[in-house]
XYZ file of N, CA and C in Angstrom:
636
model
N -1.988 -1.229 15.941
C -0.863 -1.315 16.866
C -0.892 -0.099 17.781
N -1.585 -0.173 18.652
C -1.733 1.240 19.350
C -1.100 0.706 20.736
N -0.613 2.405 21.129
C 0.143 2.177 22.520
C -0.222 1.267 23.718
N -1.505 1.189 23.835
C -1.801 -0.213 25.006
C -1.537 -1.057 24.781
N -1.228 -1.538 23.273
C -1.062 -3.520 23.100
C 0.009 -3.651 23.201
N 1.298 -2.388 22.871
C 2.899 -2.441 23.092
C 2.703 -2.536 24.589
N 1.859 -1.732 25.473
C 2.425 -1.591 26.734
C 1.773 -3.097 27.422
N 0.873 -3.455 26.970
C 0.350 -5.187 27.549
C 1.288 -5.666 27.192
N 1.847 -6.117 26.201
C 3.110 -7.122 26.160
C 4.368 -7.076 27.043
N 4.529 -5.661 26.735
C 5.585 -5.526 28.156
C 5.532 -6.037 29.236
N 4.753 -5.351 29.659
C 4.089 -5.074 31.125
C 4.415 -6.566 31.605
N 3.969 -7.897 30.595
C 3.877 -8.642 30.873
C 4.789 -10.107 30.305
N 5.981 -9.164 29.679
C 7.515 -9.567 29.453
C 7.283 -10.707 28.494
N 6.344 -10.500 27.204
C 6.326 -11.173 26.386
C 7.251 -10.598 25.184
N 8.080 -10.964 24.817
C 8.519 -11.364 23.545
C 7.675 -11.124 22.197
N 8.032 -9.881 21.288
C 7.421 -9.904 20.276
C 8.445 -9.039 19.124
N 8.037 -9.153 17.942
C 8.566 -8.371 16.882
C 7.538 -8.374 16.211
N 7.556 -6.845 15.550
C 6.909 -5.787 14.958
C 7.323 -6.318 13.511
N 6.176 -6.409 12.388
C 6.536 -6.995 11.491
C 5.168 -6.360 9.847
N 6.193 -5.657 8.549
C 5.565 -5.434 7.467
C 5.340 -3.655 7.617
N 6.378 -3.049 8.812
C 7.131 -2.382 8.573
C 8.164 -1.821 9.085
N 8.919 -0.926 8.967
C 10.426 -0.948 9.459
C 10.630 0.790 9.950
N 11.381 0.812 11.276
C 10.958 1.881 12.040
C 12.013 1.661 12.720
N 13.376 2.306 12.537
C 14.931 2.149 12.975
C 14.714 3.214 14.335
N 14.047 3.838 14.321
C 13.766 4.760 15.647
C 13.305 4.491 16.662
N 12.115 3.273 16.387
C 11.322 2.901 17.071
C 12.067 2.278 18.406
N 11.672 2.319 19.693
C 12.222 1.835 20.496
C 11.574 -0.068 20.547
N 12.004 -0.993 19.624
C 10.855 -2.334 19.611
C 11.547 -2.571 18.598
N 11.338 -3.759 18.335
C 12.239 -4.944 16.890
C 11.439 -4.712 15.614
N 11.938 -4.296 14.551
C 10.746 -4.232 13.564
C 11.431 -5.184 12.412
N 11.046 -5.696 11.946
C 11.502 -6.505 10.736
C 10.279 -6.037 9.214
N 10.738 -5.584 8.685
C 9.741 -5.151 7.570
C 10.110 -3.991 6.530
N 9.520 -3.336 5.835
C 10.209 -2.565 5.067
C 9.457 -0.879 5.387
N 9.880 -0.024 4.565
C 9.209 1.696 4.678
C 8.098 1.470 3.790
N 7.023 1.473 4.064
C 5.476 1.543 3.375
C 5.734 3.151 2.597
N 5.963 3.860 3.243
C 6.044 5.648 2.908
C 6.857 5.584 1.426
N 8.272 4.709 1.502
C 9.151 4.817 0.427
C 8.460 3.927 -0.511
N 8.045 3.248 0.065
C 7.595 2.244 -1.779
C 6.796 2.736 -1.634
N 5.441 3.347 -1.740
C 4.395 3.820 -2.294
C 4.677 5.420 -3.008
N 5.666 5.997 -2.219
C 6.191 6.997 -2.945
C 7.022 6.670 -4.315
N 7.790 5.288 -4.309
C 8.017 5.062 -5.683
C 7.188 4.502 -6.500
N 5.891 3.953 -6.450
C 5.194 3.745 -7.246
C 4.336 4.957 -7.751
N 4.054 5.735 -6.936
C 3.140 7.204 -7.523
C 4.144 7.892 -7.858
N 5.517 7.857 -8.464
C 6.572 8.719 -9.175
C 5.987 8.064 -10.586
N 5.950 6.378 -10.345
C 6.360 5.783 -11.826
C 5.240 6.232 -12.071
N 3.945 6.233 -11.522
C 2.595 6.802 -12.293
C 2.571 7.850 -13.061
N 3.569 8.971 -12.218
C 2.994 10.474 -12.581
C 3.992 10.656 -13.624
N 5.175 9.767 -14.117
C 5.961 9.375 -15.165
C 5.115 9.278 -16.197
N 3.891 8.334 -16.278
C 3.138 8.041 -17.828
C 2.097 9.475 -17.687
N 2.392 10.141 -17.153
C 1.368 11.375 -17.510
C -0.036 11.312 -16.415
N -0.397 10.918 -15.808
C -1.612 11.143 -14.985
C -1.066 12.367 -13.673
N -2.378 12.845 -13.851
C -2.479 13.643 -13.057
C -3.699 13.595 -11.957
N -4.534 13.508 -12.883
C -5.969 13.064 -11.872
C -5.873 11.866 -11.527
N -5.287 11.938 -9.667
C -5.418 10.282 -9.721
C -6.377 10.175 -8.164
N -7.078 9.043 -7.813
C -7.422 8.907 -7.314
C -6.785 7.548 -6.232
N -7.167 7.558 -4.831
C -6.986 6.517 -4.021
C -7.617 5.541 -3.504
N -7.742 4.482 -3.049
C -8.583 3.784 -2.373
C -7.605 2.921 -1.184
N -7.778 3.828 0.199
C -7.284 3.464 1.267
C -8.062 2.977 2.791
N -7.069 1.722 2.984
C -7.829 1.336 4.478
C -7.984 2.704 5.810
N -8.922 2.814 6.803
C -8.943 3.616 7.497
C -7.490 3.983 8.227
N -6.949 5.086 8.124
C -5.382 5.740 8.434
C -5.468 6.062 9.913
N -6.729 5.840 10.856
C -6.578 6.203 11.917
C -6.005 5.046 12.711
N -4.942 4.961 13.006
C -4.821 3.279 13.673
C -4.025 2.561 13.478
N -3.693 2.688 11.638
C -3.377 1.705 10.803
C -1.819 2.653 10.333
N -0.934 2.239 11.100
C 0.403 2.932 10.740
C 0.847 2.556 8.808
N 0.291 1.610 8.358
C 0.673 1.063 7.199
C -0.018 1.690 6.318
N -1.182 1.856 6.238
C -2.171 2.857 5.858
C -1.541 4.097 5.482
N -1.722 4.933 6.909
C -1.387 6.347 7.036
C 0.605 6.311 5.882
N 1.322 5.576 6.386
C 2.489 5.718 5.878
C 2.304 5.575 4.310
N 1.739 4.920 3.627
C 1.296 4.470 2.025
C 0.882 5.477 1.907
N -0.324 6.413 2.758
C -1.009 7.643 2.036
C -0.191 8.610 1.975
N 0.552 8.911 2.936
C 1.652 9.995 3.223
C 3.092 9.405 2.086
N 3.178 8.213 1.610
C 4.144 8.303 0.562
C 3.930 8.564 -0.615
N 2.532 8.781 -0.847
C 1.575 9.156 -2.101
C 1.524 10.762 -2.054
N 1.691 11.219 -1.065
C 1.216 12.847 -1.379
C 2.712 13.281 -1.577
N 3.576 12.936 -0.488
C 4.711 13.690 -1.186
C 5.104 12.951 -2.405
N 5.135 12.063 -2.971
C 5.489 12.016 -4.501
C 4.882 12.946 -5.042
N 3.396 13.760 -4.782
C 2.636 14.359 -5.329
C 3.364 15.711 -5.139
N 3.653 16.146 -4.149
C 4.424 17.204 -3.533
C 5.768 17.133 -4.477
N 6.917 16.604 -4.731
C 8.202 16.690 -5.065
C 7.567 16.690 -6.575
N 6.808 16.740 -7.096
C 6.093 16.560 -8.683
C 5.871 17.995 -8.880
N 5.564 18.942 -7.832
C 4.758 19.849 -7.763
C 3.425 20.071 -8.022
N 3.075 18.922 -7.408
C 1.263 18.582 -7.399
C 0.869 18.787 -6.444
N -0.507 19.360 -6.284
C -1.204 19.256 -5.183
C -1.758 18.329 -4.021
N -1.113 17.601 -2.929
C -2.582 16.532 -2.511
C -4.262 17.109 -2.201
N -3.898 18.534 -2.424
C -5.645 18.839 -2.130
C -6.200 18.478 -3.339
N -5.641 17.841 -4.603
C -6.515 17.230 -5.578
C -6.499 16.284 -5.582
N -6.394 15.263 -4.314
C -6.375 13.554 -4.640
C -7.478 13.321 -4.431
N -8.138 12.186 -4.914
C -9.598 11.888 -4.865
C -9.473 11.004 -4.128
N -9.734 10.874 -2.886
C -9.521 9.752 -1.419
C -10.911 9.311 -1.310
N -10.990 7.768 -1.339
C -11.717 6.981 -0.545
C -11.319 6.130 0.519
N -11.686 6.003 1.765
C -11.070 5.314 2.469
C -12.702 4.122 2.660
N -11.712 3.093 2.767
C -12.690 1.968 3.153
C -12.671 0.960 4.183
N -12.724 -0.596 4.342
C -12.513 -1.240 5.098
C -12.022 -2.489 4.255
N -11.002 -3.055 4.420
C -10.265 -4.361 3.406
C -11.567 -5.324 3.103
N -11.973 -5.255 1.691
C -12.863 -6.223 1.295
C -12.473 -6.158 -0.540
N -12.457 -7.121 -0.940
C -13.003 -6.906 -2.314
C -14.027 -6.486 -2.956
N -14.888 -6.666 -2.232
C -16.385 -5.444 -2.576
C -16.597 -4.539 -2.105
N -15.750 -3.995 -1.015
C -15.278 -2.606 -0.521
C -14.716 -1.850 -1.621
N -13.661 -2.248 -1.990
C -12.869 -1.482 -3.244
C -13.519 -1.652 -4.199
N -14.315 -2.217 -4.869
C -15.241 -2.304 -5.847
C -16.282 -0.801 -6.221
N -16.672 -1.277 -4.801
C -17.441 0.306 -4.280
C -16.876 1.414 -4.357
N -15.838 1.333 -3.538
C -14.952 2.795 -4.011
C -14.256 3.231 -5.400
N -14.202 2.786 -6.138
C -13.732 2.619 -7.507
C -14.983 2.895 -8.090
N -16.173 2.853 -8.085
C -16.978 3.469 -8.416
C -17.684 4.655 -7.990
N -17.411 4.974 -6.990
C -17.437 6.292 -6.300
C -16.771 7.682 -7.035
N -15.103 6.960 -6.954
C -14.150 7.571 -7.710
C -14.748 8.008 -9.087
N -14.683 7.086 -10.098
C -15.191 7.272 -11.424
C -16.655 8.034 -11.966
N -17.347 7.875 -10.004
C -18.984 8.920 -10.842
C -18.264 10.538 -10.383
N -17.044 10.967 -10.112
C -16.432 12.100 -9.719
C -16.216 12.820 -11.404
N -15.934 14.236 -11.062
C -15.872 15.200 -12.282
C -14.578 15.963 -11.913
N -13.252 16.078 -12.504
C -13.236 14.617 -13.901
C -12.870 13.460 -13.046
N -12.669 12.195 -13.850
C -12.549 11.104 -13.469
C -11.296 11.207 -13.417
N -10.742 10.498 -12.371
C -9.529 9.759 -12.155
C -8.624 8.928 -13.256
N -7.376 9.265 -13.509
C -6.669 8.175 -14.498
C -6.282 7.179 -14.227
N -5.809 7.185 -12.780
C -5.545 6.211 -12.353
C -5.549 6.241 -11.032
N -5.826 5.143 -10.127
C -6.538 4.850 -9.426
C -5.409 3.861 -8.253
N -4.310 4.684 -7.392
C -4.239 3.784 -6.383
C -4.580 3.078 -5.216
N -4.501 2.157 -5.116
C -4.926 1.145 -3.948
C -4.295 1.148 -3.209
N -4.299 1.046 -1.382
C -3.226 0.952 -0.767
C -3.194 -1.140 -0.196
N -3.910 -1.897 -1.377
C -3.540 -3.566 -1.432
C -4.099 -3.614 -2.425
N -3.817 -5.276 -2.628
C -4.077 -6.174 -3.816
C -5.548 -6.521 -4.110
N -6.083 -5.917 -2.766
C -7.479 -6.853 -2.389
C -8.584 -5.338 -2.849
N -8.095 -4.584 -2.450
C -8.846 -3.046 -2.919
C -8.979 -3.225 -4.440
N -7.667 -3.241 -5.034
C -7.068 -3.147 -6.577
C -8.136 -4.263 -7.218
N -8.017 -5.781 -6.634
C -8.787 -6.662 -7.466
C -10.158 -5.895 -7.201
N -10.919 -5.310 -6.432
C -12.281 -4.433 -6.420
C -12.156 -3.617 -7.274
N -11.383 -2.920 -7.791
C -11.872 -1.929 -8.554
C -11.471 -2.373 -9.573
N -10.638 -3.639 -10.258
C -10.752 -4.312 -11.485
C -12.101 -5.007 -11.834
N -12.459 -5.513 -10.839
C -13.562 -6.076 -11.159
C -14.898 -4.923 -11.346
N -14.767 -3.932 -10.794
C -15.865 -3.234 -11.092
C -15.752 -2.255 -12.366
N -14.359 -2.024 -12.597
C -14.181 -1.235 -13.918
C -14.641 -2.092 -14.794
N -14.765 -3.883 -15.084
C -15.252 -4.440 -16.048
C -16.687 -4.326 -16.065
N -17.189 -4.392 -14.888
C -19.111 -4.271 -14.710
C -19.274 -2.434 -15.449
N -18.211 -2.155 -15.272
C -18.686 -0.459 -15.689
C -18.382 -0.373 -17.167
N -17.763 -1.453 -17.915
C -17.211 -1.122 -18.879
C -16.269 -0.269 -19.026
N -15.442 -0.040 -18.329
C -14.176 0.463 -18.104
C -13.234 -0.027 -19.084
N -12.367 0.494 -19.963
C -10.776 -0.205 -20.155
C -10.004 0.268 -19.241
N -9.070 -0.715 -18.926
C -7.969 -0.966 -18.175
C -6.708 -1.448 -18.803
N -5.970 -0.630 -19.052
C -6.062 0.897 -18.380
C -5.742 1.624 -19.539
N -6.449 1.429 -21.078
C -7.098 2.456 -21.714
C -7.585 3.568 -20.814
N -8.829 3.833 -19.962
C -9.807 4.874 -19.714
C -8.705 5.031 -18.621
N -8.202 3.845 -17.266
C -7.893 4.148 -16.406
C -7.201 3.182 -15.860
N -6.347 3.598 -15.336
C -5.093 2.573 -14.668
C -5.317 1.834 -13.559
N -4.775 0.958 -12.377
C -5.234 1.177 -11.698
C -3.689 -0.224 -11.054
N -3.309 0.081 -9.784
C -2.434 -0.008 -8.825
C -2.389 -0.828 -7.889
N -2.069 -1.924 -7.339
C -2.200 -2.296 -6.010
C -0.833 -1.936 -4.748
N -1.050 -2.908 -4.215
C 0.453 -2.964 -3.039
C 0.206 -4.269 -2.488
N 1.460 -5.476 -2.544
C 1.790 -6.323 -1.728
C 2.268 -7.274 -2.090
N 1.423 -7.253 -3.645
C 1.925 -8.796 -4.793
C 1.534 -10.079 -4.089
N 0.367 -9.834 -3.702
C -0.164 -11.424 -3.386
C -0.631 -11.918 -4.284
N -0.679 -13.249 -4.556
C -0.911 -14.490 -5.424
C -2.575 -13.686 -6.430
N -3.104 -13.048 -5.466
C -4.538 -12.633 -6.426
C -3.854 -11.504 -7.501
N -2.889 -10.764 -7.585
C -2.595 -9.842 -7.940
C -2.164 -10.616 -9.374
N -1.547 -11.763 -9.502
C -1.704 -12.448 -11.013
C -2.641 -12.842 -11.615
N -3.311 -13.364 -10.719
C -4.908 -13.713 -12.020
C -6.093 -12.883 -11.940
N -5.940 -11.801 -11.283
C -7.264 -10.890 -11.925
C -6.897 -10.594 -13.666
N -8.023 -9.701 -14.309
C -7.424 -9.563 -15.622
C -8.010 -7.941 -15.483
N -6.974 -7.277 -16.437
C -5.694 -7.342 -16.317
C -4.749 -7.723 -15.140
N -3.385 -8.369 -14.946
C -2.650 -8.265 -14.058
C -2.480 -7.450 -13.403
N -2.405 -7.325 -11.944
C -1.711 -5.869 -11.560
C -0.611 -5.811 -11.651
N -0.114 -4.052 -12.000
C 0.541 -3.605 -11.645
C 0.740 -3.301 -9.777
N 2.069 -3.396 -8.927
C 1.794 -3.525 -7.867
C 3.019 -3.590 -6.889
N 3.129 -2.929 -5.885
C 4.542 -3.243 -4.839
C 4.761 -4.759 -4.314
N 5.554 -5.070 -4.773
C 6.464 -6.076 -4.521
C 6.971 -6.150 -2.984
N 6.202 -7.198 -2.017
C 6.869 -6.734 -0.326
C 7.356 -8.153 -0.669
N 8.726 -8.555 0.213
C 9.076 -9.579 0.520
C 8.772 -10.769 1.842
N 7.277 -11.034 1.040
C 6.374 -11.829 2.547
C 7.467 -13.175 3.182
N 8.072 -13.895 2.482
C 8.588 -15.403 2.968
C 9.896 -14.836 3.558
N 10.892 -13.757 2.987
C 11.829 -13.252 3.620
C 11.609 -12.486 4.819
N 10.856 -12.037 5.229
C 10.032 -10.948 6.019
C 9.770 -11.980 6.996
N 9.002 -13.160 6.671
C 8.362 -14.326 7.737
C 9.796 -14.596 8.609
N 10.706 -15.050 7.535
C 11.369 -16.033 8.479
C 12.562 -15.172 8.905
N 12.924 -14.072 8.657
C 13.632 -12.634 9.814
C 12.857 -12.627 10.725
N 11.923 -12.706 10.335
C 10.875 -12.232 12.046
C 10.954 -13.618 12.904
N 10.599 -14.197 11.824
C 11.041 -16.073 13.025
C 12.075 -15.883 13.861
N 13.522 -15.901 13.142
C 14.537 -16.202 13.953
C 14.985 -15.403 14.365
N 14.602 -13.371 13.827
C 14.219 -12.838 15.311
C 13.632 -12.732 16.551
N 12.603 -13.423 16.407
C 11.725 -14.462 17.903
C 12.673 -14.847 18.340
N 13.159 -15.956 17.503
C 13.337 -17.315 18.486
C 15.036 -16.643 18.810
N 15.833 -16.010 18.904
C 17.055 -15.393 18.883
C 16.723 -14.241 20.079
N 15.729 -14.240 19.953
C 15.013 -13.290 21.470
C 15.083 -13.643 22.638
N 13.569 -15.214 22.606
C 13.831 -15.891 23.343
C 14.650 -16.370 24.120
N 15.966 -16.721 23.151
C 17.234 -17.670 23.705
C 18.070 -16.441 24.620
N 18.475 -15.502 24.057
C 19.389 -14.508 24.257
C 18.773 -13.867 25.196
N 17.577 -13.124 25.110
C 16.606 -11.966 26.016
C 17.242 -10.791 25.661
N 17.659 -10.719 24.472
C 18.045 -9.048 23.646
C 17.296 -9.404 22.681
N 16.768 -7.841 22.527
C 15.794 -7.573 21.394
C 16.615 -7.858 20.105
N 17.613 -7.659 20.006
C 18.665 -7.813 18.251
C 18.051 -6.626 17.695
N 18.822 -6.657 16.354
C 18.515 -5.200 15.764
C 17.359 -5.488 14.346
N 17.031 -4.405 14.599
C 15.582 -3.985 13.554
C 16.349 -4.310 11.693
N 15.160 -4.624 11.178
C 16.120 -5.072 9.509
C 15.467 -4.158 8.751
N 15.716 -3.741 7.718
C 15.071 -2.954 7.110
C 15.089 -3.762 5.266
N 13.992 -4.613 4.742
C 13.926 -5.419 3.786
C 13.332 -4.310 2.472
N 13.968 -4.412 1.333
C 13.697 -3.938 -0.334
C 12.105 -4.044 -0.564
N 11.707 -3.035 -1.435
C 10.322 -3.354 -2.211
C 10.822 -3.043 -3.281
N 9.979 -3.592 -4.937
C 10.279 -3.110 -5.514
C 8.930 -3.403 -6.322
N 8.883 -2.898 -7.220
C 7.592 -2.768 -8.523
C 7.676 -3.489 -9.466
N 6.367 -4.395 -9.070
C 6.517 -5.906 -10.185
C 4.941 -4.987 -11.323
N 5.563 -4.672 -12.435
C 5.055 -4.292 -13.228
C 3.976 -5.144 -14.414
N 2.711 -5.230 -14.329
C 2.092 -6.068 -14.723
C 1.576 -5.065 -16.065
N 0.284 -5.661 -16.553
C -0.656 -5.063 -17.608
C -2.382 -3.661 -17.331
N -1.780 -3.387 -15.709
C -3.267 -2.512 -15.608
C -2.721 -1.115 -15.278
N -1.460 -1.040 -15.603
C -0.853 0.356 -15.629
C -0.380 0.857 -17.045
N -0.610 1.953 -17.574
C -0.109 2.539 -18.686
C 0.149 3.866 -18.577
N -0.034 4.114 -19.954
C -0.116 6.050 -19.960
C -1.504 6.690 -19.980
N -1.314 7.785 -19.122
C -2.776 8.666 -19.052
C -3.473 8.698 -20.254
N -4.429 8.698 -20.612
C -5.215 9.083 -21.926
C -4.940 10.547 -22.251
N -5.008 10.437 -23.700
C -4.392 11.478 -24.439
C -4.693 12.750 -23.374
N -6.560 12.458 -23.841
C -7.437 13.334 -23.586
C -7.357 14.146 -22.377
N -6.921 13.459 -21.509
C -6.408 14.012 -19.713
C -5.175 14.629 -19.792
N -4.317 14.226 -20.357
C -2.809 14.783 -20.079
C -3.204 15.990 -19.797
């Protein structure tokens, strides 16, 4: 979402809303929620079971406001913990399931290894489930591991993820009949700001003894 594609739409008096995240400042309609705040509450509940060494696996932050906001809600949880982010183990990648696969093994040939392992999606997370099983990994015996979004894949990998909860069908249809309430009227209406919350599955636990 970079400043030329806001200023093409204008320019050219199209009708749009900003949508999956929420930005009350922003001068533009946003319907979506704070990426920064739910990812900051999920790396609280982490650093709750004891991990400390944790590692990330994030889409490129240059560009990607959703990105950058998830990584930046991860360090200050790390920060208000009194943790360092100069000890996060960052991979950044490109959205694939064999992208995150890759990086999850990157992570784990590191000294020491990571306890747990957030993702900034579901689609990273199922990569590095699937590769912790090729590695012989337990999950999340050896190592935990996180997603964000709660899409439909996020139930049948094994283990389940653990994972942020966004409200996609509520989210869709605010943004609908903020369109179409656009259209009719030609006022932008006001920006919504929608809940996340943490649908707690089976690939999150407590740090291993041995790490605490």
């Amino acid at each position: 979402r970079t400043p030329e594609s806001y200023a093409f739409l204008e320019q050219r008096g199209i009708p749009y809303v900003v949508a999956w995240v929420f930005d009350g400042d922003a001068p533009r309609l946003s319907i979506g929620f704070d990426n920064h705040k739910a990812m900051h509450a999920l790396t609280c509940e982490v650093l709750a079971l004891g991990h400390r060494h944790l590692g990330v696996i994030t889409a490129p932050r240059d560009g990607n406001d959703r990105a950058r906001a998830r990584f930046d809600g991860l360090c200050r949880a790390l920060r208000d913990n009194r943790l360092s982010p100069d000890d996060l183990m960052i991979e950044e990648t490109t959205y694939a399931i064999d992208h995150g696969a890759q990086a999850f093994a990157r992570l784990m040939a590191r000294s020491p290894r990571p306890t747990a392992v957030l993702c900034g999606n579901d689609v990273f997370a199922a990569g590095a489930l699937m590769q912790a099983r090729l590695m012989g990994i337990e999950v999340p015996a050896e190592v935990s591991i996180t997603g964000f979004d709660d899409i439909d894949l996020a139930e049948i990998v094994t283990p389940a993820l653990t994972t942020v909860h966004v409200p996609h069908r509520k989210m869709g249809r605010h943004a609908a009949t903020a369109l179409l309430t656009m259209l009719d009227s030609g006022q932008p209406g006001a920006s919504l700001e929608l809940d996340t919350t943490i649908t707690w599955r089976n690939s999150l636990g407590p740090a291993p003894a041995q790490a605490a």
